[in-house]
Amino acid sequence: DQQVKQNSPSLSVQEGRISILNCDYTNSMFDYFLWYKKYPAEGPTFLISISSIKDKNEDGRFTVFLNKSAKHLSLHIVPSQPGDSAVYFCAANTAAGNKLTFGGGTRVLVKP
Amino acid sequence: EPEVTQTPSHQVTQMGQEVILRCVPISNHLYFYWYRQILGQKVEFLVSFYNNEISEKSEIFDDQFSVERPDGSNFTLKIRSTKLEDSAMYFCASSVYRTGGTNTEAFFGQGTRLTVV
């Protein structure tokens, strides 16, 4: 099941620079998208979300962009901080459904 | 800040044994979920639960699995006869509303690592 795909398994970025995480999806019924952050031995923590009626949502250092025609979304973190080092999951849901479909995750390492 | 709590954090069981994983969702949440993550793989949806019944389940959630909300606070996942391939991190989650749409994000517990030997 590859309905949600994160093609970059890892990303390394210098502190203070921008981190860009990408996510692609195939199911055109998805209409709500979320990003979760996960530290080792913890559960996923909600970060930011976007509805399909928008193309951008911003919350502090985190911005999510949605390109529906390309079935692509991205998460921008700026500036990146060492505490942002974690695994980031993209997830999606349909209007009628009640479950999240997750991508495989991208491990981000922010170097001081 | 309210959080979803899961017990135990780690459970080791012999193949064929029954296990019960426990969760206390956030108190004002109405929707409850179980997800699992096999080591090195994606987080996968198992089941969602609302109004004391299953609202959606995946193909993984076969007859060996069951969920229950035995009282007003706990939400449990039972695996009747564990198999080696059930070894995974199991996450409980809850949300105020059905996931989808503004302010309907699911909040996850810290997980229970189930090891079947």
Coordinates of N, CA and C in Angstrom, one line a residue:
Chain A
D1 N 0.9 -1.2 0.0 CA 0.0 0.0 0.0 C 0.9 1.2 0.0
Q2 N 1.0 1.9 -1.1 CA 1.8 3.1 -1.3 C 1.0 4.3 -1.5
Q3 N -0.1 4.5 -0.9 CA -1.0 5.6 -1.1 C -0.3 6.9 -0.7
V4 N 0.5 6.8 0.3 CA 1.2 8.0 0.8 C 2.7 7.6 0.8
K5 N 3.5 8.4 0.2 CA 4.9 8.1 0.0 C 5.8 9.3 0.4
Q6 N 6.8 9.0 1.2 CA 7.9 9.9 1.5 C 9.2 9.4 0.9
N7 N 9.6 10.0 -0.2 CA 10.7 9.3 -1.0 C 12.1 9.5 -0.3
S8 N 12.2 10.5 0.6 CA 13.5 10.7 1.2 C 13.5 10.1 2.6
P9 N 14.2 9.0 2.8 CA 14.2 8.4 4.1 C 15.0 9.2 5.2
S10 N 15.9 10.1 4.7 CA 16.6 10.9 5.7 C 17.0 12.3 5.1
L11 N 17.2 13.2 6.0 CA 17.6 14.6 5.6 C 18.5 15.1 6.7
S12 N 19.6 15.7 6.2 CA 20.5 16.3 7.2 C 20.6 17.8 6.8
V13 N 20.5 18.7 7.9 CA 20.5 20.1 7.6 C 21.2 20.8 8.7
Q14 N 21.8 21.9 8.4 CA 22.5 22.7 9.4 C 21.5 23.6 10.2
E15 N 21.8 23.7 11.5 CA 21.0 24.5 12.3 C 20.8 25.9 11.7
G16 N 19.6 26.4 11.8 CA 19.3 27.8 11.2 C 18.9 27.8 9.8
R17 N 19.2 26.6 9.1 CA 18.8 26.6 7.7 C 17.4 26.0 7.6
I18 N 16.9 26.0 6.3 CA 15.5 25.4 6.1 C 15.5 23.9 5.9
S19 N 14.6 23.2 6.5 CA 14.4 21.8 6.2 C 13.1 21.7 5.3
I20 N 13.2 21.0 4.3 CA 12.1 20.8 3.4 C 11.8 19.3 3.3
L21 N 10.7 18.9 3.7 CA 10.3 17.4 3.7 C 9.1 17.3 2.6
N22 N 9.2 16.3 1.8 CA 8.3 16.1 0.8 C 7.4 14.8 1.0
C23 N 6.2 14.9 0.4 CA 5.3 13.8 0.5 C 4.4 13.7 -0.7
D24 N 4.2 12.6 -1.3 CA 3.4 12.4 -2.5 C 2.3 11.4 -2.1
Y25 N 1.1 11.6 -2.7 CA 0.0 10.7 -2.5 C -0.6 10.3 -3.8
T26 N -1.3 9.2 -3.8 CA -2.0 8.7 -5.1 C -3.5 8.8 -5.0
N27 N -4.0 8.7 -3.8 CA -5.5 8.6 -3.6 C -6.1 10.0 -3.8
S28 N -6.8 10.2 -4.8 CA -7.4 11.6 -5.1 C -8.6 11.8 -4.1
M29 N -9.0 10.8 -3.3 CA -10.1 11.0 -2.3 C -9.5 11.7 -1.0
F30 N -8.2 11.7 -0.9 CA -7.6 12.3 0.3 C -8.0 13.8 0.3
D31 N -8.4 14.3 1.4 CA -8.7 15.7 1.5 C -8.2 16.4 2.7
Y32 N -7.5 15.7 3.5 CA -6.9 16.3 4.7 C -5.6 15.7 5.0
F33 N -4.6 16.5 5.3 CA -3.2 16.0 5.4 C -2.6 16.6 6.6
L34 N -1.8 15.7 7.3 CA -1.2 16.1 8.6 C 0.3 15.7 8.5
W35 N 1.0 16.4 9.3 CA 2.4 16.0 9.6 C 2.5 15.7 11.1
Y36 N 3.2 14.6 11.3 CA 3.5 14.2 12.7 C 5.0 14.1 12.9
K37 N 5.5 14.4 14.1 CA 6.9 14.3 14.4 C 7.0 13.1 15.5
K38 N 8.0 12.3 15.3 CA 8.2 11.2 16.3 C 9.6 11.1 16.7
Y39 N 9.7 11.2 18.1 CA 11.0 10.9 18.7 C 11.1 9.4 19.1
P40 N 12.3 8.9 19.2 CA 12.5 7.5 19.6 C 11.7 7.2 20.9
A41 N 11.1 6.0 20.9 CA 10.4 5.6 22.1 C 9.2 6.4 22.5
E42 N 8.7 7.3 21.6 CA 7.5 8.1 21.9 C 6.5 7.8 20.7
G43 N 5.3 8.2 21.0 CA 4.3 8.2 19.9 C 4.4 9.4 19.0
P44 N 3.8 9.3 17.8 CA 3.8 10.5 16.9 C 3.1 11.6 17.6
T45 N 3.6 12.8 17.4 CA 3.1 14.1 17.9 C 2.6 14.9 16.8
F46 N 1.4 15.4 16.8 CA 0.8 16.2 15.8 C 1.6 17.5 15.6
L47 N 1.8 17.9 14.4 CA 2.6 19.1 14.1 C 1.8 20.2 13.5
I48 N 1.2 19.8 12.3 CA 0.5 20.8 11.5 C -0.3 20.0 10.5
S49 N -1.4 20.7 10.0 CA -2.3 20.0 9.1 C -2.7 21.0 8.0
I50 N -3.3 20.5 7.0 CA -3.9 21.3 5.9 C -5.0 20.6 5.2
S51 N -6.1 21.4 5.0 CA -7.2 20.9 4.3 C -7.0 21.0 2.8
S52 N -7.7 20.2 2.0 CA -7.5 20.3 0.5 C -8.0 21.5 -0.1
I53 N -8.8 22.3 0.7 CA -9.3 23.6 0.1 C -8.2 24.7 0.2
K54 N -7.1 24.4 0.9 CA -6.1 25.4 1.0 C -4.8 24.9 0.3
D55 N -3.9 25.9 0.0 CA -2.6 25.4 -0.5 C -1.5 25.7 0.4
K56 N -1.8 26.4 1.5 CA -0.7 26.7 2.5 C -1.3 26.9 3.9
N57 N -0.5 26.4 4.8 CA -0.9 26.6 6.2 C 0.4 26.8 7.0
E58 N 0.4 27.8 7.9 CA 1.6 28.2 8.6 C 1.3 28.2 10.1
D59 N 2.3 27.7 10.8 CA 2.2 27.7 12.3 C 3.6 27.9 12.8
G60 N 4.0 29.2 13.1 CA 5.3 29.4 13.7 C 6.4 29.1 12.6
R61 N 7.3 28.2 13.0 CA 8.4 27.8 12.1 C 8.0 26.8 11.1
F62 N 6.8 26.3 11.2 CA 6.3 25.2 10.3 C 5.3 25.7 9.3
T63 N 5.6 25.4 8.0 CA 4.6 25.7 7.0 C 4.4 24.5 6.1
V64 N 3.1 24.2 5.8 CA 2.8 23.1 4.9 C 2.2 23.6 3.7
F65 N 2.7 23.1 2.6 CA 2.2 23.5 1.2 C 1.6 22.3 0.6
L66 N 0.5 22.6 -0.1 CA -0.2 21.5 -0.8 C -0.4 21.8 -2.2
N67 N 0.0 20.9 -3.1 CA -0.2 21.1 -4.5 C -1.1 19.9 -5.0
K68 N -2.4 20.2 -5.0 CA -3.4 19.1 -5.3 C -3.2 18.5 -6.7
S69 N -2.9 19.4 -7.7 CA -2.8 18.9 -9.0 C -1.6 17.9 -9.2
A70 N -0.6 18.1 -8.4 CA 0.6 17.2 -8.4 C 0.5 16.2 -7.4
K71 N -0.6 16.2 -6.5 CA -0.7 15.3 -5.4 C 0.6 15.3 -4.6
H72 N 1.0 16.4 -4.2 CA 2.2 16.6 -3.5 C 2.1 17.6 -2.3
L73 N 2.7 17.3 -1.2 CA 2.7 18.3 -0.1 C 4.1 18.3 0.4
S74 N 4.4 19.4 1.0 CA 5.8 19.6 1.6 C 5.6 20.3 3.0
L75 N 6.6 20.0 3.8 CA 6.7 20.7 5.1 C 8.0 21.5 5.2
H76 N 7.9 22.7 5.5 CA 9.1 23.6 5.6 C 9.3 23.9 7.1
I77 N 10.5 23.7 7.5 CA 10.8 24.1 8.9 C 11.9 25.2 8.8
V78 N 11.6 26.4 9.3 CA 12.6 27.4 9.2 C 12.5 28.4 10.4
P79 N 13.6 28.7 11.1 CA 14.9 28.0 11.0 C 14.9 26.6 11.7
S80 N 15.6 25.7 11.2 CA 15.7 24.4 11.8 C 16.5 24.5 13.1
Q81 N 16.1 23.7 14.1 CA 16.8 23.7 15.4 C 17.2 22.3 15.7
P82 N 18.2 22.1 16.5 CA 18.6 20.7 16.9 C 17.5 19.9 17.5
G83 N 16.6 20.5 18.2 CA 15.4 19.8 18.8 C 14.5 19.3 17.8
D84 N 14.6 19.8 16.5 CA 13.7 19.3 15.4 C 14.2 17.9 14.9
S85 N 15.3 17.5 15.3 CA 15.8 16.2 14.9 C 14.9 15.1 15.4
A86 N 14.3 14.4 14.4 CA 13.2 13.4 14.7 C 12.8 12.7 13.4
V87 N 11.9 11.8 13.4 CA 11.3 11.3 12.2 C 10.0 12.0 12.0
Y88 N 9.8 12.4 10.8 CA 8.6 13.2 10.4 C 7.7 12.3 9.5
F89 N 6.4 12.2 9.8 CA 5.5 11.4 9.0 C 4.5 12.3 8.4
C90 N 4.2 12.1 7.2 CA 3.1 12.6 6.5 C 1.9 11.7 6.6
A91 N 0.7 12.2 6.8 CA -0.5 11.3 6.9 C -1.6 12.0 6.1
A92 N -2.6 11.2 5.7 CA -3.7 11.7 5.0 C -5.0 11.0 5.4
N93 N -6.1 11.6 5.1 CA -7.4 11.1 5.4 C -8.4 11.5 4.4
T94 N -9.4 10.7 4.2 CA -10.5 11.1 3.3 C -11.7 11.7 4.1
A95 N -12.5 12.4 3.4 CA -13.6 13.1 4.1 C -14.6 12.1 4.8
A96 N -14.7 10.9 4.1 CA -15.7 10.0 4.7 C -15.0 9.0 5.6
G97 N -13.7 8.9 5.6 CA -13.0 7.9 6.4 C -12.7 8.3 7.8
N98 N -12.2 7.4 8.6 CA -11.9 7.7 10.0 C -10.6 7.0 10.3
K99 N -9.6 7.1 9.4 CA -8.3 6.6 9.6 C -7.3 7.4 8.9
L100 N -6.1 7.4 9.5 CA -5.0 8.0 8.8 C -4.1 7.0 8.1
T101 N -3.7 7.4 6.9 CA -2.8 6.6 6.1 C -1.4 7.3 6.1
F102 N -0.4 6.6 6.6 CA 0.9 7.3 6.8 C 1.8 7.0 5.7
G103 N 2.8 7.9 5.5 CA 3.9 7.7 4.7 C 5.0 7.0 5.6
G104 N 6.1 6.6 4.9 CA 7.1 5.9 5.6 C 8.0 6.6 6.5
G105 N 7.9 8.0 6.5 CA 8.7 8.8 7.4 C 10.0 9.3 6.8
T106 N 10.5 10.4 7.2 CA 11.8 11.0 6.9 C 12.5 11.3 8.2
R107 N 13.7 10.8 8.3 CA 14.5 11.1 9.5 C 15.2 12.4 9.3
V108 N 15.0 13.4 10.1 CA 15.7 14.6 10.0 C 16.8 14.8 11.1
L109 N 17.9 15.2 10.7 CA 19.0 15.4 11.6 C 19.4 16.9 11.4
V110 N 19.3 17.7 12.5 CA 19.7 19.1 12.4 C 21.0 19.2 13.2
K111 N 22.1 19.6 12.4 CA 23.4 19.6 13.0 C 23.6 21.0 13.6
P112 N 24.2 21.1 14.8 CA 24.5 22.4 15.4 C 25.6 23.1 14.7
Chain B
E1 N -0.7 19.3 30.0 CA -1.5 19.1 28.8 C -2.0 17.6 28.8
P2 N -3.3 17.4 28.5 CA -3.8 16.1 28.5 C -3.1 15.2 27.5
E3 N -3.0 13.9 27.8 CA -2.3 13.0 26.9 C -2.9 11.6 27.0
V4 N -2.6 10.9 25.9 CA -3.0 9.5 25.8 C -2.0 8.6 26.5
T5 N -2.4 7.8 27.4 CA -1.4 6.9 28.1 C -1.6 5.5 27.8
Q6 N -0.6 4.7 27.7 CA -0.6 3.3 27.3 C 0.2 2.5 28.3
T7 N -0.4 1.3 28.6 CA 0.3 0.4 29.5 C 0.1 -1.0 28.9
P8 N 1.2 -1.9 29.1 CA 2.5 -1.6 29.6 C 3.3 -0.9 28.5
S9 N 4.5 -0.5 28.8 CA 5.3 0.1 27.7 C 6.0 -1.0 26.9
H10 N 6.2 -2.1 27.5 CA 6.8 -3.3 26.8 C 6.2 -4.6 27.3
Q11 N 5.7 -5.4 26.4 CA 5.1 -6.7 26.7 C 5.8 -7.8 25.9
V12 N 6.3 -8.8 26.6 CA 6.8 -10.0 26.0 C 5.9 -11.1 26.2
T13 N 5.5 -11.8 25.1 CA 4.6 -12.9 25.3 C 5.0 -14.1 24.4
Q14 N 4.6 -15.3 24.8 CA 4.9 -16.4 24.0 C 3.8 -16.6 22.9
M15 N 4.3 -17.1 21.7 CA 3.4 -17.3 20.6 C 2.2 -18.1 21.1
G16 N 1.0 -17.7 20.6 CA -0.2 -18.5 21.0 C -0.9 -17.9 22.2
Q17 N -0.2 -17.1 23.0 CA -0.8 -16.5 24.2 C -1.7 -15.3 23.8
E18 N -2.6 -15.0 24.7 CA -3.5 -13.8 24.5 C -2.8 -12.6 25.2
V19 N -2.9 -11.5 24.6 CA -2.4 -10.2 25.2 C -3.5 -9.2 25.2
I20 N -3.4 -8.3 26.2 CA -4.3 -7.2 26.2 C -3.5 -5.9 26.4
L21 N -3.6 -5.0 25.5 CA -2.9 -3.8 25.5 C -3.9 -2.7 26.0
R22 N -3.5 -1.9 26.9 CA -4.4 -0.9 27.5 C -4.0 0.5 27.2
C23 N -5.1 1.3 27.2 CA -4.9 2.7 26.8 C -6.0 3.5 27.6
V24 N -5.5 4.7 28.0 CA -6.5 5.7 28.5 C -6.5 6.9 27.6
P25 N -7.5 7.0 26.8 CA -7.5 8.2 25.9 C -7.7 9.5 26.6
I26 N -7.6 10.6 25.9 CA -7.9 11.9 26.5 C -9.4 12.0 26.8
S27 N -9.7 12.6 28.0 CA -11.0 12.4 28.6 C -12.2 12.9 27.8
N28 N -12.0 14.0 27.1 CA -13.2 14.5 26.3 C -13.2 14.1 24.9
H29 N -12.3 13.1 24.5 CA -12.3 12.6 23.2 C -13.3 11.5 23.0
L30 N -13.9 11.5 21.7 CA -15.0 10.5 21.4 C -14.6 9.4 20.5
Y31 N -13.5 9.6 19.8 CA -13.0 8.6 18.8 C -11.7 8.0 19.3
F32 N -11.6 6.7 19.1 CA -10.4 6.0 19.6 C -9.9 5.1 18.5
Y33 N -8.6 4.9 18.5 CA -7.9 4.2 17.4 C -6.8 3.3 18.0
W34 N -6.5 2.3 17.2 CA -5.2 1.5 17.4 C -4.5 1.5 16.0
Y35 N -3.2 1.8 16.1 CA -2.3 1.7 15.0 C -1.1 0.9 15.4
R36 N -0.4 0.3 14.5 CA 0.8 -0.4 14.8 C 1.9 0.0 13.8
Q37 N 3.1 -0.2 14.3 CA 4.3 0.0 13.5 C 5.3 -1.2 13.7
I38 N 5.4 -2.0 12.7 CA 6.4 -3.1 12.7 C 7.7 -2.4 12.4
L39 N 8.7 -2.9 13.1 CA 10.1 -2.3 13.0 C 10.5 -2.1 11.6
G40 N 10.8 -0.8 11.3 CA 11.3 -0.5 9.9 C 10.2 -0.3 8.9
Q41 N 8.9 -0.4 9.3 CA 7.9 -0.2 8.4 C 7.0 1.0 8.8
K42 N 5.9 1.2 8.0 CA 5.1 2.4 8.2 C 4.2 2.2 9.4
V43 N 3.7 3.3 9.9 CA 2.6 3.2 10.9 C 1.3 2.8 10.1
E44 N 0.7 1.7 10.6 CA -0.5 1.2 9.9 C -1.8 1.3 10.8
F45 N -2.8 1.7 10.2 CA -4.1 1.7 10.9 C -4.6 0.3 11.2
L46 N -5.2 0.1 12.4 CA -5.8 -1.2 12.7 C -7.3 -1.0 12.8
V47 N -7.8 -0.1 13.6 CA -9.2 0.0 13.9 C -9.5 1.4 14.5
S48 N -10.7 1.8 14.2 CA -11.3 3.0 14.9 C -12.6 2.6 15.6
F49 N -12.9 3.4 16.7 CA -14.0 3.0 17.6 C -14.7 4.2 18.0
Y50 N -16.0 4.2 17.9 CA -16.8 5.3 18.3 C -18.2 4.9 18.8
N51 N -18.6 5.5 19.8 CA -20.0 5.2 20.3 C -20.1 3.7 20.6
N52 N -19.1 3.1 21.2 CA -19.0 1.7 21.6 C -19.1 0.7 20.5
E53 N -18.7 1.1 19.4 CA -18.6 0.1 18.3 C -17.5 0.5 17.3
I54 N -17.0 -0.5 16.6 CA -16.0 -0.3 15.6 C -16.6 0.5 14.4
S55 N -15.9 1.6 14.1 CA -16.4 2.3 12.9 C -15.7 2.0 11.7
E56 N -14.5 1.6 11.8 CA -13.7 1.2 10.6 C -12.6 0.3 11.1
K57 N -12.2 -0.7 10.2 CA -11.1 -1.5 10.5 C -10.3 -1.9 9.2
S58 N -9.1 -2.2 9.4 CA -8.2 -2.6 8.3 C -8.3 -4.1 8.1
E59 N -7.7 -4.6 7.0 CA -7.6 -6.0 6.7 C -6.7 -6.7 7.7
I60 N -5.8 -5.9 8.4 CA -5.0 -6.5 9.4 C -5.8 -7.0 10.6
F61 N -6.8 -6.2 10.9 CA -7.7 -6.4 12.1 C -8.6 -7.6 11.8
D62 N -8.1 -8.8 12.0 CA -8.9 -10.0 11.7 C -9.5 -10.5 13.0
D63 N -10.0 -11.7 12.9 CA -10.8 -12.3 14.1 C -9.9 -12.5 15.3
Q64 N -8.6 -12.4 15.2 CA -7.7 -12.5 16.3 C -7.7 -11.3 17.2
F65 N -8.1 -10.2 16.6 CA -8.1 -8.9 17.3 C -9.5 -8.5 17.8
S66 N -9.5 -7.8 18.9 CA -10.8 -7.2 19.3 C -10.5 -6.0 20.1
V67 N -11.4 -5.1 20.2 CA -11.3 -3.9 21.0 C -12.5 -3.7 21.9
E68 N -12.2 -3.0 23.0 CA -13.3 -2.9 24.0 C -13.1 -1.6 24.8
R69 N -14.2 -1.0 25.2 CA -14.1 0.1 26.1 C -14.9 -0.3 27.3
P70 N -14.2 -1.0 28.2 CA -14.9 -1.7 29.3 C -15.5 -0.7 30.4
D71 N -15.0 0.5 30.4 CA -15.5 1.5 31.4 C -15.4 2.9 30.7
G72 N -15.6 3.9 31.5 CA -15.6 5.2 30.9 C -14.2 5.8 30.5
S73 N -13.1 5.1 30.9 CA -11.8 5.7 30.6 C -10.9 4.8 29.8
N74 N -11.0 3.5 29.9 CA -10.0 2.6 29.3 C -10.5 2.2 27.9
F75 N -9.5 1.9 27.1 CA -9.7 1.4 25.7 C -8.7 0.3 25.5
T76 N -9.1 -0.9 25.2 CA -8.2 -2.0 25.1 C -8.2 -2.7 23.8
L77 N -7.0 -3.2 23.4 CA -6.8 -4.1 22.2 C -6.4 -5.4 22.7
K78 N -7.2 -6.5 22.3 CA -6.9 -7.8 22.7 C -6.4 -8.6 21.4
I79 N -5.3 -9.3 21.6 CA -4.9 -10.2 20.5 C -5.1 -11.6 21.1
R80 N -5.9 -12.4 20.5 CA -6.4 -13.7 21.1 C -5.2 -14.7 21.1
S81 N -4.6 -14.9 20.1 CA -3.5 -15.9 20.0 C -2.4 -15.3 19.1
T82 N -1.4 -14.8 19.9 CA -0.4 -14.0 19.2 C 0.5 -14.9 18.3
K83 N 0.9 -14.2 17.2 CA 1.8 -14.8 16.2 C 3.1 -14.0 16.3
L84 N 4.2 -14.6 15.7 CA 5.5 -13.9 15.7 C 5.3 -12.6 15.0
E85 N 4.5 -12.6 13.9 CA 4.4 -11.4 13.1 C 3.6 -10.3 13.7
D86 N 3.0 -10.5 14.9 CA 2.3 -9.5 15.6 C 3.3 -8.6 16.4
S87 N 4.6 -9.0 16.4 CA 5.6 -8.2 17.1 C 5.6 -6.8 16.4
A88 N 5.4 -5.8 17.2 CA 5.3 -4.4 16.7 C 5.2 -3.4 17.8
M89 N 5.3 -2.1 17.5 CA 4.9 -1.1 18.4 C 3.4 -0.8 18.2
Y90 N 2.6 -0.9 19.2 CA 1.2 -0.6 19.1 C 0.9 0.8 19.7
F91 N 0.2 1.6 18.9 CA -0.1 3.0 19.3 C -1.6 3.1 19.5
C92 N -2.0 3.6 20.6 CA -3.4 4.0 20.8 C -3.5 5.5 20.5
A93 N -4.6 6.0 19.9 CA -4.8 7.4 19.7 C -6.3 7.7 19.9
S94 N -6.5 9.0 20.1 CA -7.9 9.5 20.3 C -8.0 10.9 19.7
S95 N -9.3 11.2 19.3 CA -9.6 12.5 18.8 C -10.9 12.9 19.2
V96 N -11.1 14.3 19.2 CA -12.4 14.8 19.6 C -13.5 14.4 18.6
Y97 N -13.1 14.6 17.3 CA -14.0 14.3 16.2 C -13.4 13.3 15.4
R98 N -14.2 12.8 14.4 CA -13.6 11.9 13.4 C -12.4 12.6 12.7
T99 N -11.4 11.8 12.5 CA -10.2 12.4 11.9 C -10.5 12.9 10.5
G100 N -10.2 14.1 10.2 CA -10.5 14.7 8.9 C -11.1 16.0 9.1
G101 N -10.5 17.1 8.6 CA -11.1 18.4 8.8 C -10.4 19.1 10.0
T102 N -10.6 20.3 10.1 CA -9.9 21.2 11.0 C -10.2 20.7 12.5
N103 N -9.1 20.7 13.3 CA -9.2 20.4 14.7 C -9.7 19.0 14.9
T104 N -9.4 18.1 14.0 CA -9.8 16.7 14.2 C -8.6 15.8 14.3
E105 N -7.4 16.4 14.5 CA -6.2 15.5 14.5 C -6.2 14.5 15.7
A106 N -5.6 13.4 15.4 CA -5.5 12.3 16.5 C -4.3 12.5 17.3
F107 N -4.4 12.3 18.6 CA -3.3 12.4 19.5 C -2.9 11.0 19.9
F108 N -1.6 10.7 19.9 CA -1.1 9.4 20.1 C -0.5 9.2 21.4
G109 N -0.6 7.9 21.9 CA 0.1 7.6 23.1 C 1.5 7.2 22.8
Q110 N 2.3 6.9 23.8 CA 3.7 6.6 23.6 C 4.0 5.2 23.1
G111 N 3.0 4.4 23.0 CA 3.1 3.1 22.4 C 3.4 2.0 23.4
T112 N 3.0 0.7 23.0 CA 3.4 -0.5 23.7 C 4.2 -1.3 22.7
R113 N 5.4 -1.7 23.1 CA 6.2 -2.6 22.3 C 5.8 -4.0 22.6
L114 N 5.2 -4.7 21.7 CA 4.9 -6.1 21.9 C 5.9 -7.0 21.2
T115 N 6.5 -7.9 21.9 CA 7.4 -8.8 21.4 C 6.9 -10.2 21.6
V116 N 6.7 -10.9 20.5 CA 6.2 -12.3 20.5 C 7.3 -13.3 20.3
V117 N 7.5 -14.2 21.2 CA 8.7 -15.1 21.1 C 8.2 -16.5 21.0

